């Protein structure tokens, strides 16, 4: 037990020490601001593409998937603004504004890449054109993923009504739409975290090596969101301080907290990988000494 505590202390000291020494707090603010700047362009591009392909309910689904994992006090004002933006009719898919929206949305992915490269202690050696195409690929894949979920949410009530005809007792197993939306949003979040940690930073990492940091990120996300929501209810004076800018300031502070948690999760993964590599080298050195 004492050995495990010693290992945990070493891992967290390594992770937090590297986070502090490499300007992790400043990088978290960069990720938070980039996320705010990317949300609207991403949803504009994705909604335009979905409308071009005939997915009419995309906007509603996308808003829920993006904001259902945020505290309601933070998400509701931003979600309303997003919905009002997405109802504006736009031209064809390949207009300059939509292409620019895709580019700015990919900038949010690039901010995550920079943070993850720093946390995993690797240098970016890939071509700038390759990584930008990868970022645009993330945006497009996310768009098609949300479109698929939108289709499933449309078909799910119909499938449930058909199932009721064959299994009358299935009503007891049904859950509210809000529950399923949250569950799907959580699944999308977990999938996105694994994809980001696996493919955005340079180098190779196994999926198993990503689990500790992602688990820590999810747990800290829930705790941080609850604490921040409680703080807003009890102590915060953002409305009187920032007036009409209160919603965006609240969202920025929340995303700053989440960005710091995200980076620290990668730092923990990197510290564990370094620890395993050190143990492997020590074991090799020990076996070599014995043979000698």
PDB file of C-alpha atoms in Angstrom:
ATOM      1  CA  UNK A   1       0.000   0.000   0.000  1.00  0.00           C
ATOM      2  CA  UNK A   2       2.777   2.403   0.918  1.00  0.00           C
ATOM      3  CA  UNK A   3       4.563   1.569  -2.340  1.00  0.00           C
ATOM      4  CA  UNK A   4       1.424   2.397  -4.360  1.00  0.00           C
ATOM      5  CA  UNK A   5       1.032   5.719  -2.577  1.00  0.00           C
ATOM      6  CA  UNK A   6       4.675   6.490  -3.289  1.00  0.00           C
ATOM      7  CA  UNK A   7       4.166   5.697  -6.972  1.00  0.00           C
ATOM      8  CA  UNK A   8       1.027   7.844  -7.147  1.00  0.00           C
ATOM      9  CA  UNK A   9       2.816  10.735  -5.465  1.00  0.00           C
ATOM     10  CA  UNK A  10       5.696  10.423  -7.908  1.00  0.00           C
ATOM     11  CA  UNK A  11       3.331  10.343 -10.905  1.00  0.00           C
ATOM     12  CA  UNK A  12       1.369  13.399  -9.810  1.00  0.00           C
ATOM     13  CA  UNK A  13       4.524  15.315  -8.900  1.00  0.00           C
ATOM     14  CA  UNK A  14       5.949  14.540 -12.335  1.00  0.00           C
ATOM     15  CA  UNK A  15       2.699  15.449 -14.103  1.00  0.00           C
ATOM     16  CA  UNK A  16       1.950  18.658 -12.197  1.00  0.00           C
ATOM     17  CA  UNK A  17       5.587  19.707 -12.144  1.00  0.00           C
ATOM     18  CA  UNK A  18       5.844  19.444 -15.920  1.00  0.00           C
ATOM     19  CA  UNK A  19       2.466  21.194 -16.306  1.00  0.00           C
ATOM     20  CA  UNK A  20       3.737  24.151 -14.262  1.00  0.00           C
ATOM     21  CA  UNK A  21       7.206  24.299 -15.795  1.00  0.00           C
ATOM     22  CA  UNK A  22       5.884  24.333 -19.381  1.00  0.00           C
ATOM     23  CA  UNK A  23       3.298  27.107 -18.926  1.00  0.00           C
ATOM     24  CA  UNK A  24       0.361  24.738 -18.630  1.00  0.00           C
ATOM     25  CA  UNK A  25      -1.935  27.423 -17.202  1.00  0.00           C
ATOM     26  CA  UNK A  26      -1.242  29.758 -20.123  1.00  0.00           C
ATOM     27  CA  UNK A  27      -1.745  26.891 -22.558  1.00  0.00           C
ATOM     28  CA  UNK A  28      -5.088  26.094 -20.898  1.00  0.00           C
ATOM     29  CA  UNK A  29      -6.238  29.660 -21.556  1.00  0.00           C
ATOM     30  CA  UNK A  30      -5.184  29.266 -25.210  1.00  0.00           C
ATOM     31  CA  UNK A  31      -7.208  26.051 -25.502  1.00  0.00           C
ATOM     32  CA  UNK A  32     -10.235  27.658 -23.800  1.00  0.00           C
ATOM     33  CA  UNK A  33     -10.230  30.703 -26.076  1.00  0.00           C
ATOM     34  CA  UNK A  34      -9.660  28.530 -29.151  1.00  0.00           C
ATOM     35  CA  UNK A  35     -12.611  26.354 -28.113  1.00  0.00           C
ATOM     36  CA  UNK A  36     -14.908  29.379 -27.879  1.00  0.00           C
ATOM     37  CA  UNK A  37     -13.673  30.629 -31.256  1.00  0.00           C
ATOM     38  CA  UNK A  38     -14.150  27.164 -32.797  1.00  0.00           C
ATOM     39  CA  UNK A  39     -17.621  26.255 -31.482  1.00  0.00           C
ATOM     40  CA  UNK A  40     -19.606  28.658 -33.658  1.00  0.00           C
ATOM     41  CA  UNK A  41     -17.596  28.055 -36.869  1.00  0.00           C
ATOM     42  CA  UNK A  42     -17.779  24.290 -36.352  1.00  0.00           C
ATOM     43  CA  UNK A  43     -21.541  24.317 -35.880  1.00  0.00           C
ATOM     44  CA  UNK A  44     -22.029  26.682 -38.840  1.00  0.00           C
ATOM     45  CA  UNK A  45     -19.950  24.465 -41.130  1.00  0.00           C
ATOM     46  CA  UNK A  46     -21.470  21.248 -39.804  1.00  0.00           C
ATOM     47  CA  UNK A  47     -25.048  22.526 -40.056  1.00  0.00           C
ATOM     48  CA  UNK A  48     -24.462  23.740 -43.616  1.00  0.00           C
ATOM     49  CA  UNK A  49     -22.981  20.376 -44.636  1.00  0.00           C
ATOM     50  CA  UNK A  50     -25.796  18.500 -42.895  1.00  0.00           C
ATOM     51  CA  UNK A  51     -28.422  20.669 -44.611  1.00  0.00           C
ATOM     52  CA  UNK A  52     -26.740  20.032 -47.965  1.00  0.00           C
ATOM     53  CA  UNK A  53     -27.020  16.277 -47.273  1.00  0.00           C
ATOM     54  CA  UNK A  54     -30.629  16.517 -46.081  1.00  0.00           C
ATOM     55  CA  UNK A  55     -30.124  16.143 -42.302  1.00  0.00           C
ATOM     56  CA  UNK A  56     -32.686  18.735 -41.227  1.00  0.00           C
ATOM     57  CA  UNK A  57     -32.562  18.050 -37.467  1.00  0.00           C
ATOM     58  CA  UNK A  58     -28.788  18.291 -37.253  1.00  0.00           C
ATOM     59  CA  UNK A  59     -28.677  21.680 -35.480  1.00  0.00           C
ATOM     60  CA  UNK A  60     -30.849  20.555 -32.561  1.00  0.00           C
ATOM     61  CA  UNK A  61     -28.838  17.355 -32.081  1.00  0.00           C
ATOM     62  CA  UNK A  62     -25.492  19.163 -32.339  1.00  0.00           C
ATOM     63  CA  UNK A  63     -26.457  21.740 -29.714  1.00  0.00           C
ATOM     64  CA  UNK A  64     -27.448  18.991 -27.291  1.00  0.00           C
ATOM     65  CA  UNK A  65     -24.300  16.943 -27.906  1.00  0.00           C
ATOM     66  CA  UNK A  66     -22.028  19.940 -27.421  1.00  0.00           C
ATOM     67  CA  UNK A  67     -23.720  21.475 -24.388  1.00  0.00           C
ATOM     68  CA  UNK A  68     -25.473  18.651 -22.494  1.00  0.00           C
ATOM     69  CA  UNK A  69     -22.256  17.839 -20.592  1.00  0.00           C
ATOM     70  CA  UNK A  70     -21.948  21.481 -19.432  1.00  0.00           C
ATOM     71  CA  UNK A  71     -23.684  22.787 -16.286  1.00  0.00           C
ATOM     72  CA  UNK A  72     -27.085  24.208 -17.214  1.00  0.00           C
ATOM     73  CA  UNK A  73     -26.264  27.687 -15.865  1.00  0.00           C
ATOM     74  CA  UNK A  74     -23.332  27.892 -18.261  1.00  0.00           C
ATOM     75  CA  UNK A  75     -24.766  26.052 -21.262  1.00  0.00           C
ATOM     76  CA  UNK A  76     -28.247  27.562 -21.613  1.00  0.00           C
ATOM     77  CA  UNK A  77     -27.311  31.153 -22.613  1.00  0.00           C
ATOM     78  CA  UNK A  78     -24.644  29.965 -25.071  1.00  0.00           C
ATOM     79  CA  UNK A  79     -26.931  27.274 -26.516  1.00  0.00           C
ATOM     80  CA  UNK A  80     -29.637  29.876 -27.173  1.00  0.00           C
ATOM     81  CA  UNK A  81     -27.175  32.048 -29.087  1.00  0.00           C
ATOM     82  CA  UNK A  82     -25.906  29.040 -31.030  1.00  0.00           C
ATOM     83  CA  UNK A  83     -29.440  28.025 -32.019  1.00  0.00           C
ATOM     84  CA  UNK A  84     -30.200  31.561 -33.209  1.00  0.00           C
ATOM     85  CA  UNK A  85     -27.021  31.548 -35.321  1.00  0.00           C
ATOM     86  CA  UNK A  86     -27.808  28.163 -36.835  1.00  0.00           C
ATOM     87  CA  UNK A  87     -31.293  29.224 -37.953  1.00  0.00           C
ATOM     88  CA  UNK A  88     -29.820  31.799 -40.370  1.00  0.00           C
ATOM     89  CA  UNK A  89     -30.126  30.645 -43.972  1.00  0.00           C
ATOM     90  CA  UNK A  90     -26.802  30.427 -45.838  1.00  0.00           C
ATOM     91  CA  UNK A  91     -25.732  29.903 -49.417  1.00  0.00           C
ATOM     92  CA  UNK A  92     -24.188  26.813 -50.918  1.00  0.00           C
ATOM     93  CA  UNK A  93     -21.793  24.532 -49.145  1.00  0.00           C
ATOM     94  CA  UNK A  94     -18.663  25.831 -50.846  1.00  0.00           C
ATOM     95  CA  UNK A  95     -19.116  29.531 -50.110  1.00  0.00           C
ATOM     96  CA  UNK A  96     -16.187  31.491 -48.697  1.00  0.00           C
ATOM     97  CA  UNK A  97     -17.848  31.938 -45.306  1.00  0.00           C
ATOM     98  CA  UNK A  98     -18.479  28.209 -44.845  1.00  0.00           C
ATOM     99  CA  UNK A  99     -14.938  27.331 -45.953  1.00  0.00           C
ATOM    100  CA  UNK A 100     -13.620  29.901 -43.467  1.00  0.00           C
ATOM    101  CA  UNK A 101     -15.835  28.374 -40.768  1.00  0.00           C
ATOM    102  CA  UNK A 102     -14.275  24.951 -41.406  1.00  0.00           C
ATOM    103  CA  UNK A 103     -10.782  26.465 -41.182  1.00  0.00           C
ATOM    104  CA  UNK A 104     -11.498  28.282 -37.913  1.00  0.00           C
ATOM    105  CA  UNK A 105     -13.129  25.167 -36.471  1.00  0.00           C
ATOM    106  CA  UNK A 106      -9.950  23.220 -37.247  1.00  0.00           C
ATOM    107  CA  UNK A 107      -7.974  25.839 -35.291  1.00  0.00           C
ATOM    108  CA  UNK A 108      -9.646  24.514 -32.152  1.00  0.00           C
ATOM    109  CA  UNK A 109      -8.308  21.051 -32.992  1.00  0.00           C
ATOM    110  CA  UNK A 110      -4.850  22.546 -33.536  1.00  0.00           C
ATOM    111  CA  UNK A 111      -4.932  24.119 -30.066  1.00  0.00           C
ATOM    112  CA  UNK A 112      -5.627  20.680 -28.596  1.00  0.00           C
ATOM    113  CA  UNK A 113      -2.738  19.257 -30.623  1.00  0.00           C
ATOM    114  CA  UNK A 114      -0.288  21.827 -29.267  1.00  0.00           C
ATOM    115  CA  UNK A 115      -1.428  21.143 -25.693  1.00  0.00           C
ATOM    116  CA  UNK A 116      -1.175  17.361 -26.113  1.00  0.00           C
ATOM    117  CA  UNK A 117       2.259  17.510 -27.758  1.00  0.00           C
ATOM    118  CA  UNK A 118       3.475  19.595 -24.821  1.00  0.00           C
ATOM    119  CA  UNK A 119       1.891  17.299 -22.244  1.00  0.00           C
ATOM    120  CA  UNK A 120       3.204  14.088 -23.847  1.00  0.00           C
ATOM    121  CA  UNK A 121       6.637  15.744 -24.214  1.00  0.00           C
ATOM    122  CA  UNK A 122       6.975  15.192 -27.940  1.00  0.00           C
ATOM    123  CA  UNK A 123       8.024  17.458 -30.788  1.00  0.00           C
ATOM    124  CA  UNK A 124       5.797  17.818 -33.844  1.00  0.00           C
ATOM    125  CA  UNK A 125       7.676  16.387 -36.828  1.00  0.00           C
ATOM    126  CA  UNK A 126       4.780  15.849 -39.230  1.00  0.00           C
ATOM    127  CA  UNK A 127       4.154  18.085 -42.218  1.00  0.00           C
ATOM    128  CA  UNK A 128       2.091  21.196 -41.498  1.00  0.00           C
ATOM    129  CA  UNK A 129      -0.161  20.271 -44.424  1.00  0.00           C
ATOM    130  CA  UNK A 130      -0.683  16.779 -43.027  1.00  0.00           C
ATOM    131  CA  UNK A 131      -1.648  17.951 -39.549  1.00  0.00           C
ATOM    132  CA  UNK A 132      -3.973  20.636 -40.939  1.00  0.00           C
ATOM    133  CA  UNK A 133      -5.696  18.025 -43.116  1.00  0.00           C
ATOM    134  CA  UNK A 134      -5.988  15.813 -40.044  1.00  0.00           C
ATOM    135  CA  UNK A 135      -7.612  18.670 -38.115  1.00  0.00           C
ATOM    136  CA  UNK A 136     -10.094  19.270 -40.942  1.00  0.00           C
ATOM    137  CA  UNK A 137     -10.688  15.518 -40.973  1.00  0.00           C
ATOM    138  CA  UNK A 138     -11.584  15.640 -37.272  1.00  0.00           C
ATOM    139  CA  UNK A 139     -14.113  18.391 -38.018  1.00  0.00           C
ATOM    140  CA  UNK A 140     -15.687  16.452 -40.894  1.00  0.00           C
ATOM    141  CA  UNK A 141     -15.757  13.141 -38.989  1.00  0.00           C
ATOM    142  CA  UNK A 142     -17.383  14.897 -36.026  1.00  0.00           C
ATOM    143  CA  UNK A 143     -19.973  16.349 -38.403  1.00  0.00           C
ATOM    144  CA  UNK A 144     -20.881  12.980 -39.892  1.00  0.00           C
ATOM    145  CA  UNK A 145     -20.896  11.408 -36.410  1.00  0.00           C
ATOM    146  CA  UNK A 146     -23.417  13.962 -35.178  1.00  0.00           C
ATOM    147  CA  UNK A 147     -25.465  13.452 -38.342  1.00  0.00           C
ATOM    148  CA  UNK A 148     -25.598   9.713 -37.627  1.00  0.00           C
ATOM    149  CA  UNK A 149     -26.671  10.362 -34.040  1.00  0.00           C
ATOM    150  CA  UNK A 150     -29.304  12.818 -35.292  1.00  0.00           C
ATOM    151  CA  UNK A 151     -30.710  10.099 -37.554  1.00  0.00           C
ATOM    152  CA  UNK A 152     -30.728   7.602 -34.676  1.00  0.00           C
ATOM    153  CA  UNK A 153     -32.592  10.048 -32.430  1.00  0.00           C
ATOM    154  CA  UNK A 154     -35.202  10.470 -35.162  1.00  0.00           C
ATOM    155  CA  UNK A 155     -35.582   6.740 -35.694  1.00  0.00           C
ATOM    156  CA  UNK A 156     -35.448   5.720 -32.007  1.00  0.00           C
ATOM    157  CA  UNK A 157     -39.043   6.732 -31.103  1.00  0.00           C
ATOM    158  CA  UNK A 158     -40.362   4.909 -34.172  1.00  0.00           C
ATOM    159  CA  UNK A 159     -38.349   1.789 -33.305  1.00  0.00           C
ATOM    160  CA  UNK A 160     -39.592   1.956 -29.722  1.00  0.00           C
ATOM    161  CA  UNK A 161     -43.240   2.184 -30.813  1.00  0.00           C
ATOM    162  CA  UNK A 162     -42.774  -0.849 -33.073  1.00  0.00           C
ATOM    163  CA  UNK A 163     -41.100  -2.749 -30.218  1.00  0.00           C
ATOM    164  CA  UNK A 164     -44.056  -1.937 -27.944  1.00  0.00           C
ATOM    165  CA  UNK A 165     -46.374  -3.868 -30.274  1.00  0.00           C
ATOM    166  CA  UNK A 166     -44.284  -7.017 -29.848  1.00  0.00           C
ATOM    167  CA  UNK A 167     -43.135  -6.526 -26.236  1.00  0.00           C
ATOM    168  CA  UNK A 168     -45.886  -4.770 -24.244  1.00  0.00           C
ATOM    169  CA  UNK A 169     -43.811  -4.671 -21.050  1.00  0.00           C
ATOM    170  CA  UNK A 170     -40.957  -2.721 -22.608  1.00  0.00           C
ATOM    171  CA  UNK A 171     -42.300   0.585 -21.275  1.00  0.00           C
ATOM    172  CA  UNK A 172     -40.719  -0.200 -17.909  1.00  0.00           C
ATOM    173  CA  UNK A 173     -37.295  -0.229 -19.547  1.00  0.00           C
ATOM    174  CA  UNK A 174     -37.738   3.073 -21.327  1.00  0.00           C
ATOM    175  CA  UNK A 175     -35.877   6.178 -20.165  1.00  0.00           C
ATOM    176  CA  UNK A 176     -36.511   9.843 -20.719  1.00  0.00           C
ATOM    177  CA  UNK A 177     -35.260  11.606 -23.820  1.00  0.00           C
ATOM    178  CA  UNK A 178     -33.106  13.845 -21.619  1.00  0.00           C
ATOM    179  CA  UNK A 179     -31.358  10.802 -20.141  1.00  0.00           C
ATOM    180  CA  UNK A 180     -30.568   9.360 -23.559  1.00  0.00           C
ATOM    181  CA  UNK A 181     -29.336  12.690 -24.836  1.00  0.00           C
ATOM    182  CA  UNK A 182     -26.985  12.989 -21.872  1.00  0.00           C
ATOM    183  CA  UNK A 183     -25.823   9.378 -22.258  1.00  0.00           C
ATOM    184  CA  UNK A 184     -25.102   9.901 -25.959  1.00  0.00           C
ATOM    185  CA  UNK A 185     -23.328  13.196 -25.257  1.00  0.00           C
ATOM    186  CA  UNK A 186     -21.172  11.440 -22.656  1.00  0.00           C
ATOM    187  CA  UNK A 187     -20.348   8.635 -25.103  1.00  0.00           C
ATOM    188  CA  UNK A 188     -19.384  11.211 -27.736  1.00  0.00           C
ATOM    189  CA  UNK A 189     -17.188  12.995 -25.171  1.00  0.00           C
ATOM    190  CA  UNK A 190     -15.368   9.781 -24.223  1.00  0.00           C
ATOM    191  CA  UNK A 191     -14.874   8.832 -27.879  1.00  0.00           C
ATOM    192  CA  UNK A 192     -13.566  12.305 -28.646  1.00  0.00           C
ATOM    193  CA  UNK A 193     -11.110  12.170 -25.743  1.00  0.00           C
ATOM    194  CA  UNK A 194      -9.702   8.833 -26.884  1.00  0.00           C
ATOM    195  CA  UNK A 195      -9.432  10.047 -30.492  1.00  0.00           C
ATOM    196  CA  UNK A 196      -7.690  13.269 -29.444  1.00  0.00           C
ATOM    197  CA  UNK A 197      -5.172  11.563 -27.143  1.00  0.00           C
ATOM    198  CA  UNK A 198      -4.504   8.790 -29.652  1.00  0.00           C
ATOM    199  CA  UNK A 199      -4.071  10.647 -32.942  1.00  0.00           C
ATOM    200  CA  UNK A 200      -3.535  14.372 -32.344  1.00  0.00           C
ATOM    201  CA  UNK A 201      -0.126  14.337 -30.605  1.00  0.00           C
ATOM    202  CA  UNK A 202       2.931  13.042 -32.405  1.00  0.00           C
ATOM    203  CA  UNK A 203       4.133   9.519 -31.635  1.00  0.00           C
ATOM    204  CA  UNK A 204       2.390   6.254 -30.823  1.00  0.00           C
ATOM    205  CA  UNK A 205       0.446   5.379 -27.656  1.00  0.00           C
ATOM    206  CA  UNK A 206      -1.723   2.355 -26.947  1.00  0.00           C
ATOM    207  CA  UNK A 207      -5.380   2.821 -26.049  1.00  0.00           C
ATOM    208  CA  UNK A 208      -4.712   1.138 -22.686  1.00  0.00           C
ATOM    209  CA  UNK A 209      -2.089   3.759 -21.802  1.00  0.00           C
ATOM    210  CA  UNK A 210      -4.686   6.521 -22.335  1.00  0.00           C
ATOM    211  CA  UNK A 211      -7.263   5.189 -19.873  1.00  0.00           C
ATOM    212  CA  UNK A 212      -5.833   6.638 -16.591  1.00  0.00           C
ATOM    213  CA  UNK A 213      -5.625  10.217 -17.840  1.00  0.00           C
ATOM    214  CA  UNK A 214      -8.997  10.091 -19.595  1.00  0.00           C
ATOM    215  CA  UNK A 215     -10.634   8.583 -16.506  1.00  0.00           C
ATOM    216  CA  UNK A 216      -9.094  11.342 -14.389  1.00  0.00           C
ATOM    217  CA  UNK A 217     -10.278  13.949 -16.895  1.00  0.00           C
ATOM    218  CA  UNK A 218     -13.879  12.702 -16.780  1.00  0.00           C
ATOM    219  CA  UNK A 219     -13.952  12.505 -12.974  1.00  0.00           C
ATOM    220  CA  UNK A 220     -12.380  15.954 -12.578  1.00  0.00           C
ATOM    221  CA  UNK A 221     -14.737  17.328 -15.275  1.00  0.00           C
ATOM    222  CA  UNK A 222     -17.791  16.226 -13.261  1.00  0.00           C
ATOM    223  CA  UNK A 223     -16.379  17.547  -9.981  1.00  0.00           C
ATOM    224  CA  UNK A 224     -15.165  20.800 -11.534  1.00  0.00           C
ATOM    225  CA  UNK A 225     -18.495  21.403 -13.267  1.00  0.00           C
ATOM    226  CA  UNK A 226     -20.438  20.783 -10.040  1.00  0.00           C
ATOM    227  CA  UNK A 227     -18.166  23.033  -7.968  1.00  0.00           C
ATOM    228  CA  UNK A 228     -18.208  25.825 -10.562  1.00  0.00           C
ATOM    229  CA  UNK A 229     -21.997  25.614 -10.939  1.00  0.00           C
ATOM    230  CA  UNK A 230     -22.341  25.801  -7.156  1.00  0.00           C
ATOM    231  CA  UNK A 231     -20.004  28.789  -7.096  1.00  0.00           C
ATOM    232  CA  UNK A 232     -22.110  30.576  -9.703  1.00  0.00           C
ATOM    233  CA  UNK A 233     -25.269  29.966  -7.688  1.00  0.00           C
ATOM    234  CA  UNK A 234     -23.816  31.123  -4.387  1.00  0.00           C
ATOM    235  CA  UNK A 235     -21.030  33.637  -4.829  1.00  0.00           C
ATOM    236  CA  UNK A 236     -20.403  34.810  -8.381  1.00  0.00           C
ATOM    237  CA  UNK A 237     -21.287  38.342  -9.506  1.00  0.00           C
ATOM    238  CA  UNK A 238     -20.526  37.934 -13.198  1.00  0.00           C
ATOM    239  CA  UNK A 239     -23.781  39.553 -14.299  1.00  0.00           C
ATOM    240  CA  UNK A 240     -23.136  42.767 -12.370  1.00  0.00           C
ATOM    241  CA  UNK A 241     -19.450  42.793 -13.305  1.00  0.00           C
ATOM    242  CA  UNK A 242     -19.618  41.966 -17.015  1.00  0.00           C
ATOM    243  CA  UNK A 243     -23.234  42.928 -17.861  1.00  0.00           C
ATOM    244  CA  UNK A 244     -24.059  41.627 -21.350  1.00  0.00           C
ATOM    245  CA  UNK A 245     -20.734  39.793 -21.554  1.00  0.00           C
ATOM    246  CA  UNK A 246     -21.531  37.639 -18.512  1.00  0.00           C
ATOM    247  CA  UNK A 247     -22.476  34.523 -20.493  1.00  0.00           C
ATOM    248  CA  UNK A 248     -19.308  34.507 -22.574  1.00  0.00           C
ATOM    249  CA  UNK A 249     -17.130  35.219 -19.521  1.00  0.00           C
ATOM    250  CA  UNK A 250     -18.738  32.360 -17.583  1.00  0.00           C
ATOM    251  CA  UNK A 251     -18.188  30.032 -20.538  1.00  0.00           C
ATOM    252  CA  UNK A 252     -14.552  31.128 -20.868  1.00  0.00           C
ATOM    253  CA  UNK A 253     -13.812  30.508 -17.197  1.00  0.00           C
ATOM    254  CA  UNK A 254     -15.521  27.118 -17.335  1.00  0.00           C
ATOM    255  CA  UNK A 255     -13.617  26.115 -20.483  1.00  0.00           C
ATOM    256  CA  UNK A 256     -10.380  27.314 -18.886  1.00  0.00           C
ATOM    257  CA  UNK A 257     -10.978  24.935 -15.971  1.00  0.00           C
ATOM    258  CA  UNK A 258     -11.852  22.075 -18.343  1.00  0.00           C
ATOM    259  CA  UNK A 259      -8.800  22.789 -20.535  1.00  0.00           C
ATOM    260  CA  UNK A 260      -6.491  22.651 -17.514  1.00  0.00           C
ATOM    261  CA  UNK A 261      -8.093  19.341 -16.486  1.00  0.00           C
ATOM    262  CA  UNK A 262      -7.711  18.000 -20.051  1.00  0.00           C
ATOM    263  CA  UNK A 263      -4.015  18.888 -20.184  1.00  0.00           C
ATOM    264  CA  UNK A 264      -3.365  17.471 -16.720  1.00  0.00           C
ATOM    265  CA  UNK A 265      -4.984  14.198 -17.800  1.00  0.00           C
ATOM    266  CA  UNK A 266      -2.468  13.975 -20.650  1.00  0.00           C
ATOM    267  CA  UNK A 267       0.326  14.883 -18.230  1.00  0.00           C
ATOM    268  CA  UNK A 268      -0.672  11.973 -15.968  1.00  0.00           C
ATOM    269  CA  UNK A 269      -0.634   9.599 -18.948  1.00  0.00           C
ATOM    270  CA  UNK A 270       2.804  10.864 -19.932  1.00  0.00           C
ATOM    271  CA  UNK A 271       4.120  10.472 -16.377  1.00  0.00           C
ATOM    272  CA  UNK A 272       2.839   6.879 -16.239  1.00  0.00           C
ATOM    273  CA  UNK A 273       4.385   6.098 -19.623  1.00  0.00           C
ATOM    274  CA  UNK A 274       7.710   7.529 -18.420  1.00  0.00           C
ATOM    275  CA  UNK A 275       7.501   5.472 -15.226  1.00  0.00           C
ATOM    276  CA  UNK A 276       6.816   2.247 -17.139  1.00  0.00           C
ATOM    277  CA  UNK A 277       9.662   2.994 -19.539  1.00  0.00           C
ATOM    278  CA  UNK A 278      12.052   3.654 -16.632  1.00  0.00           C
ATOM    279  CA  UNK A 279      11.071   0.365 -15.013  1.00  0.00           C
ATOM    280  CA  UNK A 280      11.552  -1.466 -18.300  1.00  0.00           C
ATOM    281  CA  UNK A 281      15.032  -0.012 -18.727  1.00  0.00           C
ATOM    282  CA  UNK A 282      15.931  -0.861 -15.136  1.00  0.00           C
ATOM    283  CA  UNK A 283      14.746  -4.431 -15.681  1.00  0.00           C
ATOM    284  CA  UNK A 284      16.826  -4.693 -18.869  1.00  0.00           C
ATOM    285  CA  UNK A 285      19.857  -3.274 -17.093  1.00  0.00           C
ATOM    286  CA  UNK A 286      19.377  -5.734 -14.238  1.00  0.00           C
ATOM    287  CA  UNK A 287      19.092  -8.705 -16.576  1.00  0.00           C
ATOM    288  CA  UNK A 288      22.162  -7.520 -18.479  1.00  0.00           C
ATOM    289  CA  UNK A 289      24.163  -7.217 -15.273  1.00  0.00           C
ATOM    290  CA  UNK A 290      23.178 -10.714 -14.242  1.00  0.00           C
ATOM    291  CA  UNK A 291      24.277 -12.129 -17.601  1.00  0.00           C
ATOM    292  CA  UNK A 292      27.567 -10.235 -17.322  1.00  0.00           C
TER     293      UNK A 292
END
